[in-house]
Structures are given as C-alpha cells and as structure tokens.
Amino acid sequence: MQTLAEIFSELGISQYLRAFVQEGFDSWNTILDITESDLDALGVKRGHRRPDKNAPEKPPSAYVLFSNKIREELKGQALSFTELAKLVGENWQSLPQAERERLETKAQQAKDKYVGELAEYKKTPEYRKYCQYLQDFKKKQQQNTQSQGTHGRERVSC
C-alpha cells in the first residue's frame, strides 16, 4: 500500500501534504471524504491554468468602456448587480450613435495596439515558455480526464 506522501507525489501535489495532515486528513480514506470547501480552506488550487503574466493585457470592448464609466457614475448608489447591469444595458441601447462610434473607435484603437504588442510578445522566450507550460498542462488535464472516463474539449493552442 502506498503512503500518503507517495500518492501526493504521484499526483503532483506534494506541496499540500503538510497542510492536509495538519488538518486531520492523514489517511487515504479521510482524503476521499474531502469536500470542495475543505480544499478551499486548505488553499488547494484546482485544475485551472495560470494566466500568462507576461502577455499584453487584452483591451476592453466599447461596451465595457461604457459600462465602466456608468458604473463609476453610479458608484454611490446602493444598486444590486442585476439592477446595475439592467441600467447599463438600457443606457447602452439608448446611447446616441455618435457617442457609440466614439467608444467603438477608442476600443478599436486599443485592440489594434494590443494585436501589435501580442505579435511582438509571441516572438519572445517568455511566450515559448508559456506555450510549453500550456502544452504540459493540457497533457496533464487530458490524462486526468481519461483516467476518470470523461473526455474534455481542447482549449489551448500555441
């Protein structure tokens, strides 16, 4: 029978072993009863790929630029998320065409700049390193889903 340390090592989560044992999850049977809230409390990161911190930031769309402005103007009011979203949507629909075009032009300029920065970034060693990370992550995810008998969709491409 494998030890808990060996199992964690095989799963690539050795960094969590001490926290699990300290919280009473000291045998495989107790680990099998763990819940998502337990994992959150233990600080376990679950199966999400890391964003590329070196990549240029994707610019906001015209609608997002508009909604950010409206949200800032309505900040002091005690509106629920739903009420705020409804107000933003209604205001966007009734926005004069000239103002909408101004926002769309601003968003397009930001997007054009982003596309250029992204093209330059894709020539860097940092991008190649991130692509390798994504390929490894994807391979690991596929192995995990295949071992569980499910098939995931491909999401990553470099």
GROMACS .gro file of C-alpha atoms in nm:
model
  158
    1MET     CA    1   0.000   0.000   0.000
    2GLN     CA    2   0.134   0.343  -0.094
    3THR     CA    3   0.189   0.606   0.171
    4LEU     CA    4   0.002   0.935   0.156
    5ALA     CA    5   0.331   1.110   0.071
    6GLU     CA    6   0.383   0.876  -0.226
    7ILE     CA    7   0.028   0.931  -0.350
    8PHE     CA    8   0.058   1.310  -0.322
    9SER     CA    9   0.393   1.296  -0.501
   10GLU     CA   10   0.248   1.086  -0.782
   11LEU     CA   11  -0.041   1.332  -0.819
   12GLY     CA   12   0.199   1.629  -0.826
   13ILE     CA   13   0.053   1.789  -0.513
   14SER     CA   14   0.327   1.720  -0.258
   15GLN     CA   15   0.324   2.086  -0.155
   16TYR     CA   16  -0.016   2.030   0.013
   17LEU     CA   17   0.075   1.719   0.217
   18ARG     CA   18   0.171   1.902   0.537
   19ALA     CA   19  -0.147   2.115   0.534
   20PHE     CA   20  -0.366   1.809   0.479
   21VAL     CA   21  -0.204   1.612   0.762
   22GLN     CA   22  -0.220   1.911   0.999
   23GLU     CA   23  -0.594   1.940   0.933
   24GLY     CA   24  -0.657   1.572   1.006
   25PHE     CA   25  -0.659   1.437   0.651
   26ASP     CA   26  -0.388   1.188   0.736
   27SER     CA   27  -0.508   0.875   0.556
   28TRP     CA   28  -0.634   0.799   0.208
   29ASN     CA   29  -0.982   0.719   0.347
   30THR     CA   30  -1.012   1.065   0.504
   31ILE     CA   31  -0.885   1.225   0.182
   32LEU     CA   32  -1.163   1.050  -0.011
   33ASP     CA   33  -1.420   1.229   0.208
   34ILE     CA   34  -1.277   1.576   0.145
   35THR     CA   35  -1.515   1.845   0.018
   36GLU     CA   36  -1.460   2.149  -0.205
   37SER     CA   37  -1.489   2.379   0.095
   38ASP     CA   38  -1.216   2.175   0.267
   39LEU     CA   39  -0.994   2.220  -0.039
   40ASP     CA   40  -1.063   2.595  -0.037
   41ALA     CA   41  -0.980   2.616   0.335
   42LEU     CA   42  -0.655   2.430   0.273
   43GLY     CA   43  -0.562   2.667  -0.010
   44VAL     CA   44  -0.556   2.398  -0.279
   45LYS     CA   45  -0.561   2.527  -0.635
   46ARG     CA   46  -0.774   2.306  -0.854
   47GLY     CA   47  -0.707   2.246  -1.223
   48HIS     CA   48  -0.712   2.598  -1.365
   49ARG     CA   49  -0.436   2.707  -1.595
   50ARG     CA   50  -0.234   3.007  -1.488
   51PRO     CA   51  -0.272   3.321  -1.697
   52ASP     CA   52   0.034   3.446  -1.884
   53LYS     CA   53   0.158   3.732  -1.668
   54ASN     CA   54   0.399   3.850  -1.939
   55ALA     CA   55   0.139   3.878  -2.216
   56PRO     CA   56  -0.005   4.218  -2.303
   57GLU     CA   57  -0.338   4.290  -2.137
   58LYS     CA   58  -0.642   4.242  -2.358
   59PRO     CA   59  -0.821   4.575  -2.410
   60PRO     CA   60  -1.184   4.637  -2.315
   61SER     CA   61  -1.458   4.647  -2.578
   62ALA     CA   62  -1.665   4.960  -2.646
   63TYR     CA   63  -1.943   4.822  -2.426
   64VAL     CA   64  -1.703   4.753  -2.139
   65LEU     CA   65  -1.558   5.105  -2.166
   66PHE     CA   66  -1.912   5.242  -2.150
   67SER     CA   67  -2.021   5.016  -1.863
   68ASN     CA   68  -1.713   5.105  -1.658
   69LYS     CA   69  -1.796   5.475  -1.699
   70ILE     CA   70  -2.160   5.424  -1.598
   71ARG     CA   71  -2.066   5.203  -1.302
   72GLU     CA   72  -1.827   5.473  -1.180
   73GLU     CA   73  -2.102   5.735  -1.206
   74LEU     CA   74  -2.346   5.514  -1.011
   75LYS     CA   75  -2.092   5.401  -0.753
   76GLY     CA   76  -2.253   5.581  -0.458
   77GLN     CA   77  -2.596   5.431  -0.515
   78ALA     CA   78  -2.693   5.107  -0.343
   79LEU     CA   79  -2.784   4.911  -0.657
   80SER     CA   80  -2.773   4.534  -0.686
   81PHE     CA   81  -2.560   4.380  -0.958
   82THR     CA   82  -2.876   4.296  -1.153
   83GLU     CA   83  -3.015   4.648  -1.128
   84LEU     CA   84  -2.682   4.795  -1.231
   85ALA     CA   85  -2.649   4.559  -1.529
   86LYS     CA   86  -3.002   4.644  -1.641
   87LEU     CA   87  -2.931   5.019  -1.620
   88VAL     CA   88  -2.606   4.984  -1.812
   89GLY     CA   89  -2.778   4.777  -2.083
   90GLU     CA   90  -3.065   5.023  -2.118
   91ASN     CA   91  -2.825   5.320  -2.136
   92TRP     CA   92  -2.613   5.140  -2.397
   93GLN     CA   93  -2.922   5.077  -2.611
   94SER     CA   94  -3.025   5.443  -2.596
   95LEU     CA   95  -2.674   5.582  -2.645
   96PRO     CA   96  -2.653   5.832  -2.934
   97GLN     CA   97  -2.484   5.686  -3.242
   98ALA     CA   98  -2.203   5.944  -3.236
   99GLU     CA   99  -2.110   5.854  -2.877
  100ARG     CA  100  -2.124   5.482  -2.954
  101GLU     CA  101  -1.898   5.531  -3.258
  102ARG     CA  102  -1.652   5.731  -3.046
  103LEU     CA  103  -1.632   5.444  -2.795
  104GLU     CA  104  -1.603   5.184  -3.072
  105THR     CA  105  -1.318   5.382  -3.233
  106LYS     CA  106  -1.140   5.408  -2.899
  107ALA     CA  107  -1.185   5.034  -2.839
  108GLN     CA  108  -1.064   4.950  -3.192
  109GLN     CA  109  -0.751   5.163  -3.146
  110ALA     CA  110  -0.676   4.983  -2.821
  111LYS     CA  111  -0.736   4.647  -2.990
  112ASP     CA  112  -0.505   4.736  -3.281
  113LYS     CA  113  -0.233   4.833  -3.033
  114TYR     CA  114  -0.290   4.507  -2.843
  115VAL     CA  115  -0.265   4.297  -3.161
  116GLY     CA  116   0.072   4.459  -3.240
  117GLU     CA  117   0.201   4.408  -2.885
  118LEU     CA  118   0.080   4.048  -2.889
  119ALA     CA  119   0.257   3.979  -3.219
  120GLU     CA  120   0.581   4.113  -3.069
  121TYR     CA  121   0.528   3.917  -2.747
  122LYS     CA  122   0.483   3.593  -2.942
  123LYS     CA  123   0.845   3.629  -3.059
  124THR     CA  124   0.983   3.622  -2.704
  125PRO     CA  125   1.130   3.337  -2.497
  126GLU     CA  126   0.864   3.409  -2.232
  127TYR     CA  127   0.590   3.322  -2.480
  128ARG     CA  128   0.764   2.999  -2.580
  129LYS     CA  129   0.799   2.910  -2.213
  130TYR     CA  130   0.428   2.978  -2.155
  131CYS     CA  131   0.335   2.767  -2.459
  132GLN     CA  132   0.536   2.480  -2.315
  133TYR     CA  133   0.354   2.524  -1.983
  134LEU     CA  134   0.017   2.515  -2.166
  135GLN     CA  135   0.112   2.201  -2.357
  136ASP     CA  136   0.219   2.029  -2.034
  137PHE     CA  137  -0.097   2.149  -1.859
  138LYS     CA  138  -0.316   2.025  -2.143
  139LYS     CA  139  -0.145   1.687  -2.146
  140LYS     CA  140  -0.191   1.653  -1.770
  141GLN     CA  141  -0.559   1.755  -1.796
  142GLN     CA  142  -0.618   1.500  -2.074
  143GLN     CA  143  -0.455   1.228  -1.867
  144ASN     CA  144  -0.673   1.319  -1.569
  145THR     CA  145  -0.996   1.324  -1.771
  146GLN     CA  146  -0.912   0.999  -1.948
  147SER     CA  147  -0.838   0.828  -1.618
  148GLN     CA  148  -1.181   0.943  -1.496
  149GLY     CA  149  -1.350   0.813  -1.811
  150THR     CA  150  -1.455   1.155  -1.944
  151HIS     CA  151  -1.337   1.346  -2.246
  152GLY     CA  152  -1.255   1.717  -2.219
  153ARG     CA  153  -1.255   1.962  -2.505
  154GLU     CA  154  -0.931   2.103  -2.632
  155ARG     CA  155  -0.894   2.465  -2.522
  156VAL     CA  156  -0.527   2.550  -2.552
  157SER     CA  157  -0.337   2.626  -2.869
  158CYS     CA  158   0.005   2.780  -2.925
   0.00000   0.00000   0.00000
